[in-house]
């Protein structure tokens, strides 16, 4: 009979699970993935693939039952389902509570504000009467966010008038989603920092990085953030506080706004994150290896950079013909550049 136990089970089989394959191989760890489709990024790269829905309790429990640790490629998993698995004794890292936090912009704003951490002025709209006072305080334009369900900028709207605000809020409420209003922050730039945390509380932080977002998606990244030394200690304090308060196990990324020279928290991701892809070649220990180490409660690795600078360029969308053999060869001719393809369609 085939031994089908795995060390780590990933719910979701996108590029994050896929890029975990190399460090898993180096450490002789066996990964299993629950993929939506057989052509998902990680399903193409790993041998142990089950096709199933991340919302199907039977499929998720079957994966949990044969893995030492369950972890995540994405945040689209029902926390109640994860909580039931924890009650049955399965090891879920990060925990259901952490997943609940990472799925809710509302919870993040409320919790970080309660910790005294810097966040933009915000207002969770439960009643229509919540709105007028906040609008008066921050004025238009302002930002409306869906509490949950958004990613890559889908779920974030800038509104310029009361009518537009009303329209977005009505749309969200129709879907049963709480609107969160925010002041529109004047952005000097966007930054991010990652931290890895073990169950024991041991942590390692990565350098503060600068990210350039286009249409809500990461386009470019520079590590370390130019001129960021001034903000490094404050960013470390913030990511350490969030990781410890939530009891994160694994990788945590905190996205920041730099506004008038000060850090404000935008949002978090509790998994490897596109702000950490540079670490594959640019740091002593990549975020993918670090995540595996952390969720398996193994010693964490050095996060020091391997070069004075590392940059990421994210090639998104484009035309199917953009990645021909000629382009590939041209990219690979760049000294010191590394190309990572996810097996996604252009
Ligand atoms: P997502 O969860 O979809 O990634 P974000 O909350 O990160 O969405 O918002 C997407 C982008 O919208 C951010 O990268 C930033 O450029 C802009 N943005 C979000 N919130 C604000 C705000 N309060 N003020 C100004 N710009 C914002």
mmCIF file of C-alpha atoms and ligand atoms in Angstrom:
data_model
loop_
_atom_site.group_PDB
_atom_site.id
_atom_site.type_symbol
_atom_site.label_atom_id
_atom_site.label_comp_id
_atom_site.label_asym_id
_atom_site.label_seq_id
_atom_site.Cartn_x
_atom_site.Cartn_y
_atom_site.Cartn_z
ATOM 1 C CA UNK A 1 0.000 0.000 0.000
ATOM 2 C CA UNK A 2 1.254 3.463 -0.892
ATOM 3 C CA UNK A 3 2.169 5.640 2.068
ATOM 4 C CA UNK A 4 0.176 8.753 1.341
ATOM 5 C CA UNK A 5 1.154 10.787 4.369
ATOM 6 C CA UNK A 6 2.534 14.258 3.748
ATOM 7 C CA UNK A 7 4.372 16.678 5.985
ATOM 8 C CA UNK A 8 2.445 19.745 4.881
ATOM 9 C CA UNK A 9 -0.923 19.997 3.145
ATOM 10 C CA UNK A 10 -1.709 23.164 1.209
ATOM 11 C CA UNK A 11 -5.282 24.226 0.696
ATOM 12 C CA UNK A 12 -5.097 25.873 -2.691
ATOM 13 C CA UNK A 13 -2.622 25.156 -5.443
ATOM 14 C CA UNK A 14 -1.611 28.538 -6.843
ATOM 15 C CA UNK A 15 1.867 29.937 -7.316
ATOM 16 C CA UNK A 16 2.614 30.099 -3.580
ATOM 17 C CA UNK A 17 2.199 26.365 -3.111
ATOM 18 C CA UNK A 18 4.046 25.849 -6.374
ATOM 19 C CA UNK A 19 7.055 27.884 -5.267
ATOM 20 C CA UNK A 20 7.182 25.869 -2.043
ATOM 21 C CA UNK A 21 8.068 22.783 -4.049
ATOM 22 C CA UNK A 22 11.781 23.609 -4.384
ATOM 23 C CA UNK A 23 12.530 24.187 -0.676
ATOM 24 C CA UNK A 24 10.338 21.200 0.233
ATOM 25 C CA UNK A 25 12.431 19.053 -2.052
ATOM 26 C CA UNK A 26 15.650 20.380 -0.517
ATOM 27 C CA UNK A 27 14.432 19.524 2.982
ATOM 28 C CA UNK A 28 12.928 16.216 1.830
ATOM 29 C CA UNK A 29 9.469 17.323 2.896
ATOM 30 C CA UNK A 30 6.431 15.930 1.229
ATOM 31 C CA UNK A 31 3.750 18.428 0.198
ATOM 32 C CA UNK A 32 0.169 17.613 -0.710
ATOM 33 C CA UNK A 33 -2.159 20.131 -2.318
ATOM 34 C CA UNK A 34 -5.901 20.471 -2.579
ATOM 35 C CA UNK A 35 -6.357 22.087 -6.001
ATOM 36 C CA UNK A 36 -9.496 23.512 -7.549
ATOM 37 C CA UNK A 37 -8.391 22.391 -10.991
ATOM 38 C CA UNK A 38 -5.763 20.101 -12.422
ATOM 39 C CA UNK A 39 -4.133 23.036 -14.259
ATOM 40 C CA UNK A 40 -3.625 25.149 -11.095
ATOM 41 C CA UNK A 41 0.000 26.306 -10.722
ATOM 42 C CA UNK A 42 1.007 23.890 -7.977
ATOM 43 C CA UNK A 43 -1.002 21.025 -9.408
ATOM 44 C CA UNK A 44 1.313 21.151 -12.429
ATOM 45 C CA UNK A 45 4.450 21.053 -10.274
ATOM 46 C CA UNK A 46 3.740 18.693 -7.374
ATOM 47 C CA UNK A 47 2.970 14.979 -7.530
ATOM 48 C CA UNK A 48 0.487 14.789 -4.655
ATOM 49 C CA UNK A 49 -2.602 16.617 -5.904
ATOM 50 C CA UNK A 50 -6.226 16.141 -4.930
ATOM 51 C CA UNK A 51 -8.845 18.002 -6.919
ATOM 52 C CA UNK A 52 -11.484 19.494 -4.662
ATOM 53 C CA UNK A 53 -13.173 22.580 -3.370
ATOM 54 C CA UNK A 54 -11.563 24.445 -0.446
ATOM 55 C CA UNK A 55 -15.095 24.882 0.923
ATOM 56 C CA UNK A 56 -15.853 21.163 0.862
ATOM 57 C CA UNK A 57 -15.471 19.957 4.472
ATOM 58 C CA UNK A 58 -14.960 16.349 3.362
ATOM 59 C CA UNK A 59 -12.139 17.221 0.955
ATOM 60 C CA UNK A 60 -10.415 19.539 3.445
ATOM 61 C CA UNK A 61 -10.640 17.038 6.303
ATOM 62 C CA UNK A 62 -9.344 14.242 4.096
ATOM 63 C CA UNK A 63 -6.279 16.356 3.377
ATOM 64 C CA UNK A 64 -5.849 17.317 7.051
ATOM 65 C CA UNK A 65 -6.088 13.679 8.082
ATOM 66 C CA UNK A 66 -3.021 12.666 6.133
ATOM 67 C CA UNK A 67 -0.793 15.704 6.767
ATOM 68 C CA UNK A 68 1.150 16.709 9.856
ATOM 69 C CA UNK A 69 0.209 20.353 9.264
ATOM 70 C CA UNK A 70 -2.454 22.046 7.179
ATOM 71 C CA UNK A 71 -1.535 25.403 5.646
ATOM 72 C CA UNK A 72 -2.759 27.726 2.901
ATOM 73 C CA UNK A 73 -1.982 29.028 -0.528
ATOM 74 C CA UNK A 74 -4.847 31.541 -0.326
ATOM 75 C CA UNK A 75 -7.311 33.034 2.129
ATOM 76 C CA UNK A 76 -10.463 31.660 0.542
ATOM 77 C CA UNK A 77 -11.151 29.034 3.191
ATOM 78 C CA UNK A 78 -14.074 29.056 5.607
ATOM 79 C CA UNK A 79 -12.655 29.730 9.115
ATOM 80 C CA UNK A 80 -15.576 27.852 10.733
ATOM 81 C CA UNK A 81 -14.540 24.761 8.828
ATOM 82 C CA UNK A 82 -10.952 25.229 10.040
ATOM 83 C CA UNK A 83 -12.122 25.722 13.601
ATOM 84 C CA UNK A 84 -13.966 22.407 13.489
ATOM 85 C CA UNK A 85 -10.791 20.712 12.271
ATOM 86 C CA UNK A 86 -8.822 22.259 15.134
ATOM 87 C CA UNK A 87 -11.435 20.967 17.574
ATOM 88 C CA UNK A 88 -10.877 17.493 16.163
ATOM 89 C CA UNK A 89 -7.160 17.816 16.880
ATOM 90 C CA UNK A 90 -5.775 18.594 13.429
ATOM 91 C CA UNK A 91 -2.870 21.026 13.265
ATOM 92 C CA UNK A 92 -3.886 24.128 11.273
ATOM 93 C CA UNK A 93 -1.195 26.792 10.781
ATOM 94 C CA UNK A 94 -1.917 29.633 10.701
ATOM 95 C CA UNK A 95 -4.950 28.984 12.916
ATOM 96 C CA UNK A 96 -8.621 29.544 12.103
ATOM 97 C CA UNK A 97 -8.516 32.717 14.199
ATOM 98 C CA UNK A 98 -5.612 34.114 12.192
ATOM 99 C CA UNK A 99 -7.381 33.199 8.939
ATOM 100 C CA UNK A 100 -10.490 35.004 10.177
ATOM 101 C CA UNK A 101 -8.405 38.110 10.791
ATOM 102 C CA UNK A 102 -6.665 37.974 7.425
ATOM 103 C CA UNK A 103 -10.008 37.605 5.639
ATOM 104 C CA UNK A 104 -11.614 40.632 7.253
ATOM 105 C CA UNK A 105 -10.533 44.200 6.580
ATOM 106 C CA UNK A 106 -12.910 45.247 9.332
ATOM 107 C CA UNK A 107 -11.354 42.989 11.960
ATOM 108 C CA UNK A 108 -7.898 44.135 10.929
ATOM 109 C CA UNK A 109 -8.765 47.822 11.258
ATOM 110 C CA UNK A 110 -10.505 47.339 14.606
ATOM 111 C CA UNK A 111 -7.855 45.090 16.093
ATOM 112 C CA UNK A 112 -4.841 47.107 15.004
ATOM 113 C CA UNK A 113 -6.450 50.346 16.156
ATOM 114 C CA UNK A 114 -7.152 48.731 19.541
ATOM 115 C CA UNK A 115 -3.468 47.783 19.766
ATOM 116 C CA UNK A 116 -2.592 51.440 19.260
ATOM 117 C CA UNK A 117 -0.989 50.738 15.878
ATOM 118 C CA UNK A 118 -1.179 53.386 13.127
ATOM 119 C CA UNK A 119 -4.102 52.881 10.712
ATOM 120 C CA UNK A 120 -5.958 55.290 8.409
ATOM 121 C CA UNK A 121 -9.118 56.886 9.842
ATOM 122 C CA UNK A 122 -11.894 54.355 9.195
ATOM 123 C CA UNK A 123 -15.563 53.722 9.822
ATOM 124 C CA UNK A 124 -17.302 50.344 9.827
ATOM 125 C CA UNK A 125 -20.785 50.953 8.427
ATOM 126 C CA UNK A 126 -23.446 48.988 10.239
ATOM 127 C CA UNK A 127 -26.114 51.678 10.268
ATOM 128 C CA UNK A 128 -26.758 54.478 7.779
ATOM 129 C CA UNK A 129 -26.354 56.883 10.666
ATOM 130 C CA UNK A 130 -22.680 55.833 10.944
ATOM 131 C CA UNK A 131 -21.862 57.493 7.632
ATOM 132 C CA UNK A 132 -22.579 61.234 7.794
ATOM 133 C CA UNK A 133 -20.277 62.048 10.704
ATOM 134 C CA UNK A 134 -17.371 60.178 9.128
ATOM 135 C CA UNK A 135 -17.851 61.828 5.733
ATOM 136 C CA UNK A 136 -17.880 65.185 7.453
ATOM 137 C CA UNK A 137 -14.654 64.279 9.281
ATOM 138 C CA UNK A 138 -12.587 63.066 6.291
ATOM 139 C CA UNK A 139 -14.384 64.548 3.272
ATOM 140 C CA UNK A 140 -14.397 63.319 -0.330
ATOM 141 C CA UNK A 141 -12.815 61.575 -2.086
ATOM 142 C CA UNK A 142 -12.853 58.648 0.285
ATOM 143 C CA UNK A 143 -12.184 54.931 -0.003
ATOM 144 C CA UNK A 144 -14.807 52.211 0.416
ATOM 145 C CA UNK A 145 -13.703 48.637 1.017
ATOM 146 C CA UNK A 146 -15.546 45.377 1.161
ATOM 147 C CA UNK A 147 -14.949 43.840 4.582
ATOM 148 C CA UNK A 148 -14.203 40.531 2.872
ATOM 149 C CA UNK A 149 -13.937 38.849 -0.498
ATOM 150 C CA UNK A 150 -11.711 41.396 -2.285
ATOM 151 C CA UNK A 151 -8.211 40.891 -3.621
ATOM 152 C CA UNK A 152 -5.893 42.596 -6.118
ATOM 153 C CA UNK A 153 -7.872 45.818 -5.716
ATOM 154 C CA UNK A 154 -11.254 44.190 -6.447
ATOM 155 C CA UNK A 155 -13.227 45.225 -3.407
ATOM 156 C CA UNK A 156 -11.743 48.735 -3.128
ATOM 157 C CA UNK A 157 -13.468 51.826 -4.560
ATOM 158 C CA UNK A 158 -12.664 55.505 -4.478
ATOM 159 C CA UNK A 159 -15.840 57.578 -4.309
ATOM 160 C CA UNK A 160 -16.135 61.301 -4.945
ATOM 161 C CA UNK A 161 -19.730 62.034 -4.015
ATOM 162 C CA UNK A 162 -22.481 60.955 -1.641
ATOM 163 C CA UNK A 163 -24.343 59.338 -4.534
ATOM 164 C CA UNK A 164 -21.344 57.224 -5.508
ATOM 165 C CA UNK A 165 -20.802 56.250 -1.883
ATOM 166 C CA UNK A 166 -24.429 55.182 -1.554
ATOM 167 C CA UNK A 167 -24.265 53.146 -4.754
ATOM 168 C CA UNK A 168 -21.199 51.177 -3.620
ATOM 169 C CA UNK A 169 -22.627 50.601 -0.151
ATOM 170 C CA UNK A 170 -25.968 49.379 -1.492
ATOM 171 C CA UNK A 171 -24.139 46.958 -3.775
ATOM 172 C CA UNK A 172 -22.074 45.569 -0.900
ATOM 173 C CA UNK A 173 -24.983 45.209 1.458
ATOM 174 C CA UNK A 174 -27.013 43.419 -1.172
ATOM 175 C CA UNK A 175 -24.271 40.792 -1.044
ATOM 176 C CA UNK A 176 -24.333 40.791 2.750
ATOM 177 C CA UNK A 177 -20.905 42.441 2.998
ATOM 178 C CA UNK A 178 -20.155 45.166 5.529
ATOM 179 C CA UNK A 179 -18.674 48.350 3.988
ATOM 180 C CA UNK A 180 -15.600 49.853 5.625
ATOM 181 C CA UNK A 181 -14.986 53.521 4.835
ATOM 182 C CA UNK A 182 -11.489 54.987 4.982
ATOM 183 C CA UNK A 183 -9.915 58.372 4.591
ATOM 184 C CA UNK A 184 -8.049 58.573 1.302
ATOM 185 C CA UNK A 185 -4.494 58.651 2.517
ATOM 186 C CA UNK A 186 -2.014 60.827 0.653
ATOM 187 C CA UNK A 187 0.517 58.210 -0.404
ATOM 188 C CA UNK A 188 4.233 58.945 -0.557
ATOM 189 C CA UNK A 189 4.638 55.311 -1.491
ATOM 190 C CA UNK A 190 3.671 51.787 -0.443
ATOM 191 C CA UNK A 191 5.894 49.524 1.640
ATOM 192 C CA UNK A 192 5.719 46.013 3.067
ATOM 193 C CA UNK A 193 7.454 43.912 5.654
ATOM 194 C CA UNK A 194 7.365 40.195 6.293
ATOM 195 C CA UNK A 195 7.893 38.260 9.456
ATOM 196 C CA UNK A 196 8.088 34.520 10.102
ATOM 197 C CA UNK A 197 6.870 33.157 13.428
ATOM 198 C CA UNK A 198 7.139 29.715 14.975
ATOM 199 C CA UNK A 199 4.602 28.264 17.432
ATOM 200 C CA UNK A 200 7.089 28.964 20.232
ATOM 201 C CA UNK A 201 7.015 32.675 19.357
ATOM 202 C CA UNK A 202 10.475 32.788 17.757
ATOM 203 C CA UNK A 203 10.425 35.324 14.906
ATOM 204 C CA UNK A 204 12.564 36.624 12.064
ATOM 205 C CA UNK A 205 11.770 39.794 10.159
ATOM 206 C CA UNK A 206 12.729 40.568 6.580
ATOM 207 C CA UNK A 207 13.867 44.016 5.462
ATOM 208 C CA UNK A 208 11.272 46.689 4.775
ATOM 209 C CA UNK A 209 10.595 46.745 1.016
ATOM 210 C CA UNK A 210 9.071 49.300 -1.345
ATOM 211 C CA UNK A 211 6.228 48.084 -3.531
ATOM 212 C CA UNK A 212 4.758 49.746 -6.573
ATOM 213 C CA UNK A 213 1.099 48.807 -7.066
ATOM 214 C CA UNK A 214 -0.653 49.327 -10.386
ATOM 215 C CA UNK A 215 -4.430 48.802 -10.484
ATOM 216 C CA UNK A 216 -4.260 47.228 -7.024
ATOM 217 C CA UNK A 217 -1.631 44.674 -8.042
ATOM 218 C CA UNK A 218 2.066 44.498 -7.235
ATOM 219 C CA UNK A 219 4.039 45.585 -10.280
ATOM 220 C CA UNK A 220 7.548 46.277 -8.917
ATOM 221 C CA UNK A 221 9.406 45.843 -5.668
ATOM 222 C CA UNK A 222 12.740 47.075 -4.285
ATOM 223 C CA UNK A 223 14.433 45.439 -1.305
ATOM 224 C CA UNK A 224 15.405 47.071 0.938
ATOM 225 C CA UNK A 225 13.119 50.116 0.536
ATOM 226 C CA UNK A 226 15.357 53.000 -0.574
ATOM 227 C CA UNK A 227 15.747 55.380 2.336
ATOM 228 C CA UNK A 228 13.742 53.026 4.520
ATOM 229 C CA UNK A 229 16.298 52.709 7.348
ATOM 230 C CA UNK A 230 14.429 55.473 9.166
ATOM 231 C CA UNK A 231 11.242 53.364 9.202
ATOM 232 C CA UNK A 232 12.734 49.892 9.661
ATOM 233 C CA UNK A 233 12.535 49.789 13.478
ATOM 234 C CA UNK A 234 8.950 51.108 13.582
ATOM 235 C CA UNK A 235 7.896 48.610 10.896
ATOM 236 C CA UNK A 236 9.524 45.793 12.879
ATOM 237 C CA UNK A 237 7.686 46.865 16.010
ATOM 238 C CA UNK A 238 4.382 46.817 14.126
ATOM 239 C CA UNK A 239 4.848 43.408 12.460
ATOM 240 C CA UNK A 240 6.110 41.888 15.727
ATOM 241 C CA UNK A 241 3.088 43.269 17.591
ATOM 242 C CA UNK A 242 0.604 41.964 15.026
ATOM 243 C CA UNK A 243 2.236 38.539 14.798
ATOM 244 C CA UNK A 244 2.350 38.085 18.573
ATOM 245 C CA UNK A 245 -1.142 39.458 19.213
ATOM 246 C CA UNK A 246 -2.759 37.224 16.609
ATOM 247 C CA UNK A 247 -0.517 34.238 17.372
ATOM 248 C CA UNK A 248 0.519 33.916 13.745
ATOM 249 C CA UNK A 249 2.397 30.754 12.784
ATOM 250 C CA UNK A 250 4.078 30.855 9.377
ATOM 251 C CA UNK A 251 4.694 33.903 7.229
ATOM 252 C CA UNK A 252 2.935 37.206 7.823
ATOM 253 C CA UNK A 253 3.161 40.148 5.415
ATOM 254 C CA UNK A 254 2.086 43.619 6.494
ATOM 255 C CA UNK A 255 1.406 46.140 3.730
ATOM 256 C CA UNK A 256 1.993 49.755 4.659
ATOM 257 C CA UNK A 257 1.301 53.185 3.285
ATOM 258 C CA UNK A 258 4.005 55.767 3.807
ATOM 259 C CA UNK A 259 2.115 59.005 4.248
ATOM 260 C CA UNK A 260 3.879 62.274 5.065
ATOM 261 C CA UNK A 261 6.866 60.226 6.125
ATOM 262 C CA UNK A 262 4.892 58.044 8.572
ATOM 263 C CA UNK A 263 3.808 54.409 8.380
ATOM 264 C CA UNK A 264 0.137 53.462 8.284
ATOM 265 C CA UNK A 265 -0.992 49.840 8.107
ATOM 266 C CA UNK A 266 -2.936 48.941 4.992
ATOM 267 C CA UNK A 267 -3.576 45.217 5.386
ATOM 268 C CA UNK A 268 -2.025 41.871 6.174
ATOM 269 C CA UNK A 269 -1.592 38.503 4.514
ATOM 270 C CA UNK A 270 -0.906 35.452 6.645
ATOM 271 C CA UNK A 271 0.973 33.309 4.152
ATOM 272 C CA UNK A 272 3.838 33.774 1.718
ATOM 273 C CA UNK A 273 3.120 36.945 -0.238
ATOM 274 C CA UNK A 274 4.126 38.629 -3.473
ATOM 275 C CA UNK A 275 6.074 41.219 -1.474
ATOM 276 C CA UNK A 276 8.440 38.369 -0.553
ATOM 277 C CA UNK A 277 9.207 36.761 -3.895
ATOM 278 C CA UNK A 278 12.532 38.620 -3.961
ATOM 279 C CA UNK A 279 13.636 36.406 -1.070
ATOM 280 C CA UNK A 280 13.919 33.338 -3.321
ATOM 281 C CA UNK A 281 17.303 34.516 -4.549
ATOM 282 C CA UNK A 282 17.611 37.814 -2.665
ATOM 283 C CA UNK A 283 17.644 36.536 0.927
ATOM 284 C CA UNK A 284 19.494 33.788 2.770
ATOM 285 C CA UNK A 285 16.204 32.000 3.398
ATOM 286 C CA UNK A 286 13.283 32.363 1.021
ATOM 287 C CA UNK A 287 9.808 33.097 2.344
ATOM 288 C CA UNK A 288 8.674 29.714 1.032
ATOM 289 C CA UNK A 289 11.304 27.766 2.938
ATOM 290 C CA UNK A 290 10.694 29.959 5.968
ATOM 291 C CA UNK A 291 6.954 29.290 5.884
ATOM 292 C CA UNK A 292 7.560 25.535 5.793
ATOM 293 C CA UNK A 293 10.074 25.800 8.630
ATOM 294 C CA UNK A 294 7.695 27.894 10.715
ATOM 295 C CA UNK A 295 4.581 25.743 10.287
ATOM 296 C CA UNK A 296 6.633 22.594 11.005
ATOM 297 C CA UNK A 297 8.169 24.273 14.074
ATOM 298 C CA UNK A 298 11.706 24.005 12.727
ATOM 299 C CA UNK A 299 14.440 26.592 13.403
ATOM 300 C CA UNK A 300 13.989 29.694 11.241
ATOM 301 C CA UNK A 301 16.659 30.784 8.777
ATOM 302 C CA UNK A 302 18.557 34.013 8.292
ATOM 303 C CA UNK A 303 16.634 36.761 6.518
ATOM 304 C CA UNK A 304 19.743 38.723 5.530
ATOM 305 C CA UNK A 305 19.902 39.850 1.901
ATOM 306 C CA UNK A 306 22.310 38.053 -0.421
ATOM 307 C CA UNK A 307 23.089 41.267 -2.313
ATOM 308 C CA UNK A 308 22.866 44.970 -1.492
ATOM 309 C CA UNK A 309 19.639 45.202 -3.514
ATOM 310 C CA UNK A 310 17.023 42.856 -4.908
ATOM 311 C CA UNK A 311 14.198 43.895 -7.211
ATOM 312 C CA UNK A 312 11.085 42.131 -8.448
ATOM 313 C CA UNK A 313 9.156 42.897 -11.592
ATOM 314 C CA UNK A 314 5.782 41.202 -11.785
ATOM 315 C CA UNK A 315 4.739 40.446 -15.349
ATOM 316 C CA UNK A 316 0.959 40.361 -15.320
ATOM 317 C CA UNK A 317 -1.581 39.730 -18.005
ATOM 318 C CA UNK A 318 -0.330 40.917 -21.358
ATOM 319 C CA UNK A 319 -0.905 38.921 -24.480
ATOM 320 C CA UNK A 320 -0.526 35.211 -24.918
ATOM 321 C CA UNK A 321 2.368 35.888 -27.287
ATOM 322 C CA UNK A 322 4.302 37.855 -24.640
ATOM 323 C CA UNK A 323 6.108 34.819 -23.328
ATOM 324 C CA UNK A 324 7.546 33.216 -26.394
ATOM 325 C CA UNK A 325 10.795 31.330 -26.506
ATOM 326 C CA UNK A 326 12.513 34.512 -27.764
ATOM 327 C CA UNK A 327 11.305 36.506 -24.756
ATOM 328 C CA UNK A 328 12.308 33.741 -22.413
ATOM 329 C CA UNK A 329 15.815 33.648 -23.836
ATOM 330 C CA UNK A 330 16.127 37.403 -23.635
ATOM 331 C CA UNK A 331 15.064 37.423 -19.985
ATOM 332 C CA UNK A 332 17.476 34.645 -19.109
ATOM 333 C CA UNK A 333 20.358 36.547 -20.694
ATOM 334 C CA UNK A 334 20.101 39.261 -18.037
ATOM 335 C CA UNK A 335 22.973 38.695 -15.629
ATOM 336 C CA UNK A 336 21.732 38.095 -12.099
ATOM 337 C CA UNK A 337 18.056 37.970 -13.124
ATOM 338 C CA UNK A 338 15.894 34.975 -12.287
ATOM 339 C CA UNK A 339 12.626 34.174 -13.971
ATOM 340 C CA UNK A 340 9.749 32.484 -12.188
ATOM 341 C CA UNK A 341 6.823 31.364 -14.285
ATOM 342 C CA UNK A 342 3.699 30.155 -12.534
ATOM 343 C CA UNK A 343 2.132 28.074 -15.238
ATOM 344 C CA UNK A 344 -0.701 30.603 -15.483
ATOM 345 C CA UNK A 345 -2.179 31.830 -18.698
ATOM 346 C CA UNK A 346 -0.978 35.270 -19.795
HETATM 347 P P1 LIG B 1 -6.603 44.458 -1.893
HETATM 348 O O1 LIG B 1 -6.994 43.831 -0.602
HETATM 349 O O2 LIG B 1 -7.556 44.156 -2.996
HETATM 350 O O3 LIG B 1 -5.155 44.254 -2.254
HETATM 351 P P2 LIG B 1 -5.961 47.065 -0.786
HETATM 352 O O4 LIG B 1 -6.692 47.347 0.469
HETATM 353 O O5 LIG B 1 -4.530 46.675 -0.682
HETATM 354 O O6 LIG B 1 -6.788 46.022 -1.668
HETATM 355 O O7 LIG B 1 -6.085 48.343 -1.732
HETATM 356 C C1 LIG B 1 -5.617 48.317 -3.064
HETATM 357 C C2 LIG B 1 -4.890 49.611 -3.382
HETATM 358 O O8 LIG B 1 -5.763 50.714 -3.216
HETATM 359 C C3 LIG B 1 -3.739 49.873 -2.429
HETATM 360 O O9 LIG B 1 -2.562 49.209 -2.853
HETATM 361 C C4 LIG B 1 -3.627 51.397 -2.504
HETATM 362 O O10 LIG B 1 -2.895 51.785 -3.649
HETATM 363 C C5 LIG B 1 -5.074 51.837 -2.672
HETATM 364 N N1 LIG B 1 -5.675 52.181 -1.351
HETATM 365 C C6 LIG B 1 -6.277 51.341 -0.489
HETATM 366 N N2 LIG B 1 -6.687 51.984 0.618
HETATM 367 C C7 LIG B 1 -6.343 53.277 0.471
HETATM 368 C C8 LIG B 1 -6.502 54.464 1.283
HETATM 369 N N3 LIG B 1 -7.110 54.435 2.471
HETATM 370 N N4 LIG B 1 -5.995 55.611 0.796
HETATM 371 C C9 LIG B 1 -5.388 55.670 -0.418
HETATM 372 N N5 LIG B 1 -5.221 54.607 -1.217
HETATM 373 C C10 LIG B 1 -5.686 53.411 -0.797
#
